[in-house]
Amino acid sequence: MKWRHPGQLVVAGFAAVTAVGTMLLMLPVASTTGESTGVVPALFTAVSAVCVTGLIVVDTPTYWSGFGEGVVLGLIQIGGLGVMTLASVLALLVARRLGMRLQLSAQAETKALGLGDVRQVVGGVIRLSLAVEVVIAILLALRFGLGYGESFGRAVYLGVFHAVSAYNNAGFALYSDSLIGFATDPFICFPIMAAIVLGGLGFPVVLELLRRRRREWRGRPWSLHTRITLATYGGLLVVGTVAVTVVEWRNPATLGALELHHRLLVGLFHGVMPRTAGFNSLDVAQLEPTTLLVNDVLMFIGGGSAGTAGGIKVTTFALLAFVMLAEIRGEPTVHVLNRRLPGQVQRQALTVALLGVGTVMAGTLALLAMTSFKLDDVLFETVSAFGTVGMSTGITAKLPVAGQFVLMALMFIGRLGPVTLASALAIRDRPRRYELPEERPVVG
C-alpha cells in the first residue's frame, strides 16, 4: 500500500496499536474472572488508553487483572509518546539514521518545525518522558508506602502506573473512585499535577525550557510558540482554579464539606484536570452546572501542542483571539508579540477550531438522540472524549453500544487531531492552479 501523506501512517499506526491492545484485553488472562472480555468493552478500553483519555466502561482496578492493567499501561505509554515517535526511535537504534518518509511521519506526530529537528525532538521526547515518569513514580511510591502502608512492590506498582497515567494525561487510576480518597493529600496531588502540567505543555515547550539552562541558549529570545503556550496555559489554569473554587465553595457535595486549606487544594487540582488529565478528587456528578460548563470550555481548549494533552490546543485558542483582536482594530495583518502571523497559520487555527466544534456538536446530537440523559451530562461526556480528558459524570458505562462507538470515534479524532485525520483521508493534495475574480459577500 502506498502512503501518500504521512498523516495516513500516523492514523494507521494508532489503529494498529488499538487493534493489538483490543485482542490482548480480550484474552481470559486479562480479566480478574478469567473469562474473555467482550469486543466492545475491550475495544473501548484500548481506544481510551491509546488516545490517553481515561473514559471507562468497566472498573479498571476490579475488572482487569495485573496482565490487563499492564496492557492498559502499555497502551497509555505508546499513545502518549506517539506511535510515530516510537517508530523513529527504533529506526535510530537500528539504522542510525531516518529515512525521508519516516522523518515526515515523525514530523507529523511530533509537530517538529523542520526535518532537521526530528532527530533531536524524538530523543528529547523519550528522555524527558522517562525522566519525569521515574521522578513522579518515586515520589508517589514513597507516599503510598510510607503514608498508606502499602507493601514495597505494591507501592512501586501504584507509583509507576499513576505516574505514567498522569504524565500522559490519561486519567486512568487504580482506585474505583479515581483519586477522591486522596483529595486532601498534597503528597499525592502535587506530584500528579506536576506530571500533568509537564506532559500537557508540549514537548517543544518543555525542551526549550530545559535548553535555557545551557550557556549557549542564554540571551536568546524565546520562541513565539513557547511564549504563547506558557501565557495561555497559565492564564487558563488560573481561570479554571478560581472558577471551580468559587462556584463549588458552598456546595456541600463537593468543596463545601472541606476545611479551608483543603478547599484550596482540591480547587487547584480540579483547575489542572481540564488540561485533559481526567483524574478527579471530587464526584464530578455532584458539580454545579456552571462548573460543568466551565470545564467543557477548558477541556475543549486542552493543553499545549505536540504534548500528551488533547483539545484544540491553547495555541489555537490564543491565535484566534489575536486574529479577532486585529480584525476589531481594523488592522490588515495580525501581529503577535512583535511577530507577524502568516495567513496560513490563521487558516489552520480556524480550521482546527471549527472542525472541533462541529465534531463535538455532532457527537452531542447523536448521544442526545439515542439516550435520555440531560444535555449537561451528554455535552460534558462528548467534550471529555474529544478533548481526551476522561472525566465523566458517570454515564459512560450506561450508554448503549452505539453511544460508546460515538465516544470511541470522538476519542480517536481528538487524539489525532481533526486536521491530521482529514489530511490522512485525503487522496492527494490539490494545489490551486489559478485564482478566480474576487468578490466580497456581506458578513454579519
Coordinates of C-alpha atoms in Angstrom, one line a residue:
M1 CA 0.0 0.0 0.0
K2 CA 1.3 3.4 -1.0
W3 CA 1.1 6.1 1.7
R4 CA 0.5 9.5 0.0
H5 CA 0.6 11.5 3.2
P6 CA 2.5 11.0 6.5
G7 CA -0.7 11.6 8.4
Q8 CA -2.1 8.4 6.9
L9 CA 0.7 6.4 8.5
V10 CA 0.0 8.1 11.9
V11 CA -3.6 7.1 11.7
A12 CA -2.8 3.6 10.6
G13 CA -0.2 3.2 13.4
F14 CA -2.7 4.3 16.1
A15 CA -5.3 1.9 14.6
A16 CA -2.9 -1.0 14.6
V17 CA -1.9 -0.4 18.2
T18 CA -5.6 -0.2 19.2
A19 CA -6.3 -3.5 17.4
V20 CA -3.5 -5.3 19.1
G21 CA -4.5 -3.8 22.5
T22 CA -8.1 -5.0 22.0
M23 CA -7.0 -8.5 21.2
L24 CA -4.8 -8.6 24.3
L25 CA -7.6 -7.3 26.5
M26 CA -10.0 -9.9 25.2
L27 CA -7.7 -12.7 26.4
P28 CA -9.1 -14.6 29.5
V29 CA -5.9 -13.8 31.4
A30 CA -6.6 -10.0 31.1
S31 CA -9.7 -10.1 33.4
T32 CA -9.9 -10.9 37.1
T33 CA -12.6 -13.5 36.5
G34 CA -10.5 -15.4 34.0
E35 CA -13.2 -15.1 31.3
S36 CA -12.8 -13.5 27.9
T37 CA -13.9 -9.8 27.7
G38 CA -16.4 -8.8 25.0
V39 CA -15.2 -7.0 21.9
V40 CA -16.9 -3.7 22.8
P41 CA -15.5 -3.3 26.4
A42 CA -12.1 -4.4 25.2
L43 CA -12.1 -2.1 22.2
F44 CA -13.4 0.9 24.2
T45 CA -10.7 0.4 26.9
A46 CA -8.0 0.1 24.2
V47 CA -9.1 3.2 22.4
S48 CA -9.4 5.2 25.6
A49 CA -5.9 4.1 26.6
V50 CA -4.2 4.6 23.3
C51 CA -5.9 8.0 23.0
V52 CA -4.8 8.8 26.6
T53 CA -8.3 9.7 27.6
G54 CA -9.4 7.7 30.6
L55 CA -13.1 7.1 30.0
I56 CA -14.0 3.6 31.0
V57 CA -17.0 1.2 30.7
V58 CA -15.6 -1.3 33.2
D59 CA -13.9 -0.5 36.5
T60 CA -10.1 -0.6 35.9
P61 CA -8.9 -1.9 39.3
T62 CA -11.6 -4.5 39.9
Y63 CA -12.3 -5.8 36.3
W64 CA -8.8 -6.1 34.8
S65 CA -6.1 -8.4 36.2
G66 CA -2.5 -7.5 36.6
F67 CA -1.9 -8.5 33.0
G68 CA -4.9 -6.4 31.8
E69 CA -3.7 -3.4 33.8
G70 CA -0.2 -3.9 32.3
V71 CA -1.7 -3.8 28.8
V72 CA -3.6 -0.6 29.6
L73 CA -0.4 0.9 31.0
G74 CA 1.5 0.0 27.8
L75 CA -1.2 1.4 25.6
I76 CA -1.1 4.7 27.5
Q77 CA 2.6 4.9 27.2
I78 CA 2.5 4.2 23.4
G79 CA -0.4 6.6 22.9
G80 CA 1.3 9.3 24.9
L81 CA 4.6 9.2 23.1
G82 CA 3.0 8.6 19.8
V83 CA 3.3 5.6 17.5
M84 CA 5.5 7.5 15.0
T85 CA 7.8 8.8 17.8
L86 CA 8.4 5.2 18.9
A87 CA 9.0 4.1 15.3
S88 CA 11.5 6.9 14.9
V89 CA 13.4 5.8 18.0
L90 CA 13.5 2.2 16.7
A91 CA 14.8 3.4 13.4
L92 CA 17.6 5.4 15.1
L93 CA 18.6 2.4 17.1
V94 CA 18.7 0.0 14.2
A95 CA 19.8 2.1 11.2
R96 CA 21.4 5.1 13.0
R97 CA 19.5 7.3 10.5
L98 CA 16.0 8.3 9.5
G99 CA 14.5 7.7 6.1
M100 CA 12.8 10.7 4.5
R101 CA 9.3 9.0 4.7
L102 CA 9.8 8.1 8.4
Q103 CA 11.1 11.7 9.1
L104 CA 7.9 13.1 7.5
S105 CA 5.8 10.7 9.6
A106 CA 7.6 11.6 12.8
Q107 CA 7.2 15.3 11.9
A108 CA 3.5 14.9 11.6
E109 CA 3.3 13.3 15.0
T110 CA 5.7 15.5 17.0
K111 CA 4.9 18.7 15.2
A112 CA 8.6 19.4 14.7
L113 CA 9.2 22.6 12.8
G114 CA 11.8 21.1 10.4
L115 CA 13.1 17.7 9.3
G116 CA 16.4 18.5 10.8
D117 CA 14.8 18.9 14.2
V118 CA 13.1 15.5 14.2
R119 CA 16.1 13.5 15.4
Q120 CA 16.7 15.9 18.3
V121 CA 13.0 16.1 19.2
V122 CA 12.5 12.4 19.3
G123 CA 15.5 11.8 21.5
G124 CA 14.4 14.6 23.8
V125 CA 10.9 13.3 24.0
I126 CA 11.9 9.9 25.1
R127 CA 14.5 11.1 27.7
L128 CA 12.2 13.8 29.1
S129 CA 9.2 11.4 29.3
L130 CA 11.1 8.7 31.1
A131 CA 12.8 11.1 33.5
V132 CA 9.6 12.8 34.5
E133 CA 7.8 9.5 34.9
V134 CA 10.6 8.0 37.0
V135 CA 10.8 11.0 39.4
I136 CA 7.0 11.2 39.8
A137 CA 6.8 7.4 40.3
I138 CA 9.4 7.5 43.1
L139 CA 7.5 10.3 44.9
L140 CA 4.2 8.6 44.6
A141 CA 5.7 5.2 45.6
L142 CA 7.2 6.7 48.7
R143 CA 3.9 8.2 49.7
F144 CA 1.9 5.1 49.0
G145 CA 4.4 3.0 51.0
L146 CA 5.2 5.3 53.9
G147 CA 1.8 7.1 54.2
Y148 CA -0.6 4.3 53.4
G149 CA 1.2 1.2 54.5
E150 CA 1.4 -0.4 51.0
S151 CA 4.0 -3.1 50.6
F152 CA 7.1 -2.2 48.6
G153 CA 6.1 -4.0 45.4
R154 CA 2.5 -2.6 45.6
A155 CA 3.7 0.9 46.3
V156 CA 6.1 0.9 43.4
Y157 CA 3.4 -0.5 41.1
L158 CA 0.9 2.2 42.2
G159 CA 3.6 4.9 41.7
V160 CA 4.6 3.8 38.2
F161 CA 1.0 3.3 37.0
H162 CA -0.2 6.7 38.2
A163 CA 3.0 8.5 37.1
V164 CA 2.7 7.2 33.6
S165 CA -1.1 7.9 33.5
A166 CA -0.6 11.4 34.8
Y167 CA 2.3 12.4 32.6
N168 CA 0.5 11.1 29.5
N169 CA -2.7 13.0 30.7
A170 CA -4.6 9.7 30.6
G171 CA -6.5 9.8 33.8
F172 CA -6.6 6.0 34.4
A173 CA -6.4 5.2 38.1
L174 CA -6.2 2.0 40.1
Y175 CA -8.9 3.2 42.5
S176 CA -12.6 2.9 41.7
D177 CA -13.2 6.5 42.8
S178 CA -10.2 7.8 40.9
L179 CA -8.3 10.0 43.4
I180 CA -11.2 11.0 45.7
G181 CA -9.6 9.1 48.5
F182 CA -6.5 11.3 48.2
A183 CA -8.3 14.6 47.7
T184 CA -6.7 16.3 50.7
D185 CA -3.3 14.7 50.4
P186 CA -0.8 17.2 48.9
F187 CA 1.9 14.5 48.6
I188 CA -0.3 12.7 46.1
C189 CA -2.0 15.6 44.4
F190 CA 1.0 17.8 43.8
P191 CA 3.2 15.2 42.0
I192 CA 0.2 14.2 39.9
M193 CA -0.5 17.8 39.0
A194 CA 3.2 18.4 38.2
A195 CA 3.3 15.4 35.8
I196 CA 0.1 16.6 34.1
V197 CA 1.4 20.1 33.5
L198 CA 4.8 18.9 32.2
G199 CA 3.1 16.5 29.8
G200 CA 0.4 19.0 28.8
L201 CA 2.7 21.9 28.0
G202 CA 4.0 20.0 25.0
F203 CA 7.4 18.6 24.2
P204 CA 8.8 21.6 22.3
V205 CA 8.0 24.0 25.1
V206 CA 9.5 21.8 27.9
L207 CA 12.6 21.1 25.8
E208 CA 13.1 24.8 25.2
L209 CA 12.7 25.5 28.9
L210 CA 15.4 22.9 29.6
R211 CA 17.7 24.3 27.0
R212 CA 17.6 27.7 28.7
R213 CA 19.8 26.2 31.4
R214 CA 22.7 25.9 28.8
R215 CA 25.1 28.8 28.4
E216 CA 24.7 28.9 24.6
W217 CA 21.0 29.5 24.9
R218 CA 21.2 32.3 27.4
G219 CA 20.2 35.7 26.0
R220 CA 18.4 34.2 23.0
P221 CA 14.8 35.3 22.5
W222 CA 12.0 32.9 23.5
S223 CA 10.2 31.3 20.6
L224 CA 6.7 32.6 19.8
H225 CA 5.2 29.2 20.3
T226 CA 6.7 28.9 23.8
R227 CA 5.6 32.4 24.9
I228 CA 2.1 31.9 23.7
T229 CA 1.8 28.4 25.2
L230 CA 3.1 29.4 28.6
A231 CA 1.0 32.6 28.9
T232 CA -2.3 31.0 27.7
Y233 CA -1.8 27.7 29.6
G234 CA -1.0 29.6 32.8
G235 CA -3.9 32.0 32.3
L236 CA -6.4 29.2 31.7
L237 CA -5.0 27.3 34.7
V238 CA -5.7 30.3 37.0
V239 CA -9.2 30.9 35.4
G240 CA -10.1 27.2 35.9
T241 CA -8.9 27.1 39.5
V242 CA -10.7 30.3 40.5
A243 CA -13.9 29.3 38.7
V244 CA -14.1 25.8 40.3
T245 CA -13.2 27.1 43.8
V246 CA -15.6 30.0 43.7
V247 CA -18.6 28.1 42.2
E248 CA -18.2 25.0 44.4
W249 CA -17.2 26.8 47.6
R250 CA -20.6 26.3 49.3
N251 CA -21.6 23.1 47.6
P252 CA -21.9 20.6 50.4
A253 CA -21.4 17.7 48.0
T254 CA -18.0 19.0 46.8
L255 CA -15.9 21.7 48.4
G256 CA -18.4 22.8 51.0
A257 CA -17.7 19.9 53.3
L258 CA -13.9 20.5 53.4
E259 CA -11.7 22.7 55.5
L260 CA -10.3 26.0 54.1
H261 CA -6.9 24.7 53.0
H262 CA -8.3 21.5 51.7
R263 CA -10.8 23.5 49.6
L264 CA -7.9 25.4 48.0
L265 CA -6.0 22.2 47.3
V266 CA -9.0 20.5 45.7
G267 CA -9.9 23.6 43.7
L268 CA -6.4 23.8 42.3
F269 CA -6.4 20.1 41.5
H270 CA -9.7 20.5 39.5
G271 CA -8.3 23.6 37.9
V272 CA -5.5 21.5 36.5
M273 CA -7.6 18.5 35.4
P274 CA -9.4 20.1 32.4
R275 CA -6.0 20.3 30.8
T276 CA -7.1 16.8 29.6
A277 CA -5.8 14.8 32.6
G278 CA -9.1 13.1 33.7
F279 CA -8.4 12.3 37.3
N280 CA -10.9 13.6 39.8
S281 CA -10.8 14.2 43.5
L282 CA -14.4 15.3 43.6
D283 CA -17.5 13.5 42.5
V284 CA -18.0 15.0 39.1
A285 CA -21.7 14.2 39.0
Q286 CA -22.2 16.5 42.0
L287 CA -20.6 19.5 40.4
E288 CA -22.7 22.6 39.7
P289 CA -24.0 23.1 36.1
T290 CA -21.8 26.2 36.0
T291 CA -18.7 24.3 36.9
L292 CA -19.5 21.6 34.3
L293 CA -19.8 24.3 31.6
V294 CA -16.5 25.9 32.6
N295 CA -14.9 22.5 32.4
D296 CA -16.5 22.0 29.0
V297 CA -14.7 25.1 27.7
L298 CA -11.4 24.3 29.3
M299 CA -11.5 20.7 28.1
F300 CA -12.3 21.8 24.6
I301 CA -9.3 24.1 24.6
G302 CA -7.0 21.5 26.1
G303 CA -3.2 21.8 26.6
G304 CA -0.1 22.6 24.6
S305 CA 0.7 21.4 21.1
A306 CA 2.9 18.3 20.5
G307 CA 2.3 17.1 24.0
T308 CA 0.1 14.5 25.7
A309 CA -2.9 16.8 26.1
G310 CA -5.9 16.9 23.8
G311 CA -8.3 19.6 22.7
I312 CA -7.8 22.2 20.0
K313 CA -4.7 23.3 22.0
V314 CA -4.0 26.6 23.8
T315 CA -2.0 28.0 20.9
T316 CA -5.0 27.6 18.5
F317 CA -7.2 29.4 21.1
A318 CA -4.7 32.2 21.6
L319 CA -4.1 32.7 17.9
L320 CA -7.8 33.0 17.2
A321 CA -8.0 35.6 19.9
F322 CA -5.2 37.6 18.3
V323 CA -6.9 37.3 14.9
M324 CA -10.2 38.7 16.3
L325 CA -8.4 41.5 18.0
A326 CA -6.6 42.5 14.8
E327 CA -9.9 42.5 12.9
I328 CA -11.7 44.6 15.6
R329 CA -8.8 47.1 15.4
G330 CA -9.1 47.2 11.6
E331 CA -5.5 46.0 11.1
P332 CA -4.7 44.4 7.7
T333 CA -2.3 41.9 9.3
V334 CA -2.1 40.0 12.6
H335 CA 0.8 40.7 14.9
V336 CA 1.6 38.6 18.0
L337 CA 4.3 39.6 20.4
N338 CA 6.3 41.5 17.9
R339 CA 5.9 38.9 15.2
R340 CA 3.6 38.8 12.1
L341 CA 1.3 35.8 11.9
P342 CA 1.2 34.1 8.5
G343 CA -2.2 33.8 6.8
Q344 CA -1.7 30.0 6.6
V345 CA -1.4 29.7 10.4
Q346 CA -4.6 31.7 10.8
R347 CA -6.5 29.4 8.5
Q348 CA -5.1 26.4 10.3
A349 CA -6.2 27.7 13.6
L350 CA -9.7 28.5 12.3
T351 CA -10.0 25.1 10.7
V352 CA -9.0 23.2 13.8
A353 CA -11.4 25.1 16.0
L354 CA -14.4 24.9 13.7
L355 CA -13.8 21.2 13.0
G356 CA -13.6 20.7 16.8
V357 CA -16.9 22.5 17.3
G358 CA -18.5 20.5 14.6
T359 CA -17.2 17.2 15.9
V360 CA -18.4 17.9 19.4
M361 CA -21.8 19.1 18.3
A362 CA -22.3 16.0 16.0
G363 CA -21.4 13.7 18.9
T364 CA -23.6 15.5 21.3
L365 CA -26.6 15.4 19.0
A366 CA -26.0 11.7 18.4
L367 CA -25.9 10.8 22.1
L368 CA -29.0 13.0 22.8
A369 CA -30.9 11.2 20.1
M370 CA -30.1 7.8 21.4
T371 CA -30.3 8.4 25.2
S372 CA -32.4 10.2 27.8
F373 CA -29.5 11.8 29.6
K374 CA -29.5 15.6 30.3
L375 CA -27.7 18.0 27.9
D376 CA -25.2 18.9 30.7
D377 CA -24.1 15.3 31.1
V378 CA -24.0 14.5 27.4
L379 CA -22.1 17.6 26.4
F380 CA -19.6 17.0 29.2
E381 CA -19.1 13.5 28.0
T382 CA -18.6 14.4 24.4
V383 CA -16.2 17.2 25.1
S384 CA -14.3 15.0 27.6
A385 CA -14.0 12.4 24.8
F386 CA -13.0 14.8 22.1
G387 CA -10.5 16.6 24.4
T388 CA -9.1 13.2 25.5
V389 CA -9.8 14.2 29.1
G390 CA -11.5 11.2 30.7
M391 CA -13.7 12.9 33.3
S392 CA -17.3 11.8 33.4
T393 CA -20.5 12.4 35.3
G394 CA -20.9 8.6 35.4
I395 CA -22.9 7.9 32.2
T396 CA -20.1 6.3 30.1
A397 CA -20.9 2.7 31.0
K398 CA -24.7 3.4 30.8
L399 CA -24.6 4.4 27.2
P400 CA -25.8 2.0 24.5
V401 CA -23.3 0.3 22.4
A402 CA -23.9 2.8 19.6
G403 CA -23.2 5.6 22.0
Q404 CA -20.0 4.0 23.1
F405 CA -18.9 3.8 19.5
V406 CA -19.6 7.5 19.2
L407 CA -17.3 8.2 22.1
M408 CA -14.6 6.0 20.6
A409 CA -14.8 8.0 17.4
L410 CA -14.5 11.2 19.3
M411 CA -11.5 10.0 21.3
F412 CA -9.8 8.8 18.2
I413 CA -10.4 12.1 16.3
G414 CA -9.5 14.1 19.4
R415 CA -6.1 12.3 19.9
L416 CA -5.0 12.5 16.2
G417 CA -6.4 16.0 15.6
P418 CA -9.1 17.0 13.1
V419 CA -6.5 18.3 10.6
T420 CA -4.3 15.2 10.8
L421 CA -7.2 12.9 10.4
A422 CA -8.6 14.9 7.5
S423 CA -5.2 15.0 5.7
A424 CA -4.8 11.3 6.3
L425 CA -8.1 10.6 4.5
A426 CA -7.2 12.9 1.6
I427 CA -6.1 11.0 -1.5
R428 CA -3.7 13.7 -2.7
D429 CA -3.0 17.4 -2.4
R430 CA -4.8 19.6 -4.9
P431 CA -2.9 22.9 -5.4
R432 CA -4.9 25.7 -6.9
R433 CA -3.6 26.4 -10.4
Y434 CA -5.4 29.7 -10.9
E435 CA -7.4 32.3 -8.9
L436 CA -11.0 33.4 -9.7
P437 CA -12.2 37.1 -9.7
E438 CA -12.6 38.5 -6.2
E439 CA -16.0 39.4 -4.8
R440 CA -16.8 40.2 -1.1
P441 CA -20.0 39.0 0.4
V442 CA -21.7 40.7 3.3
V443 CA -20.5 39.4 6.7
G444 CA -22.8 39.7 9.8

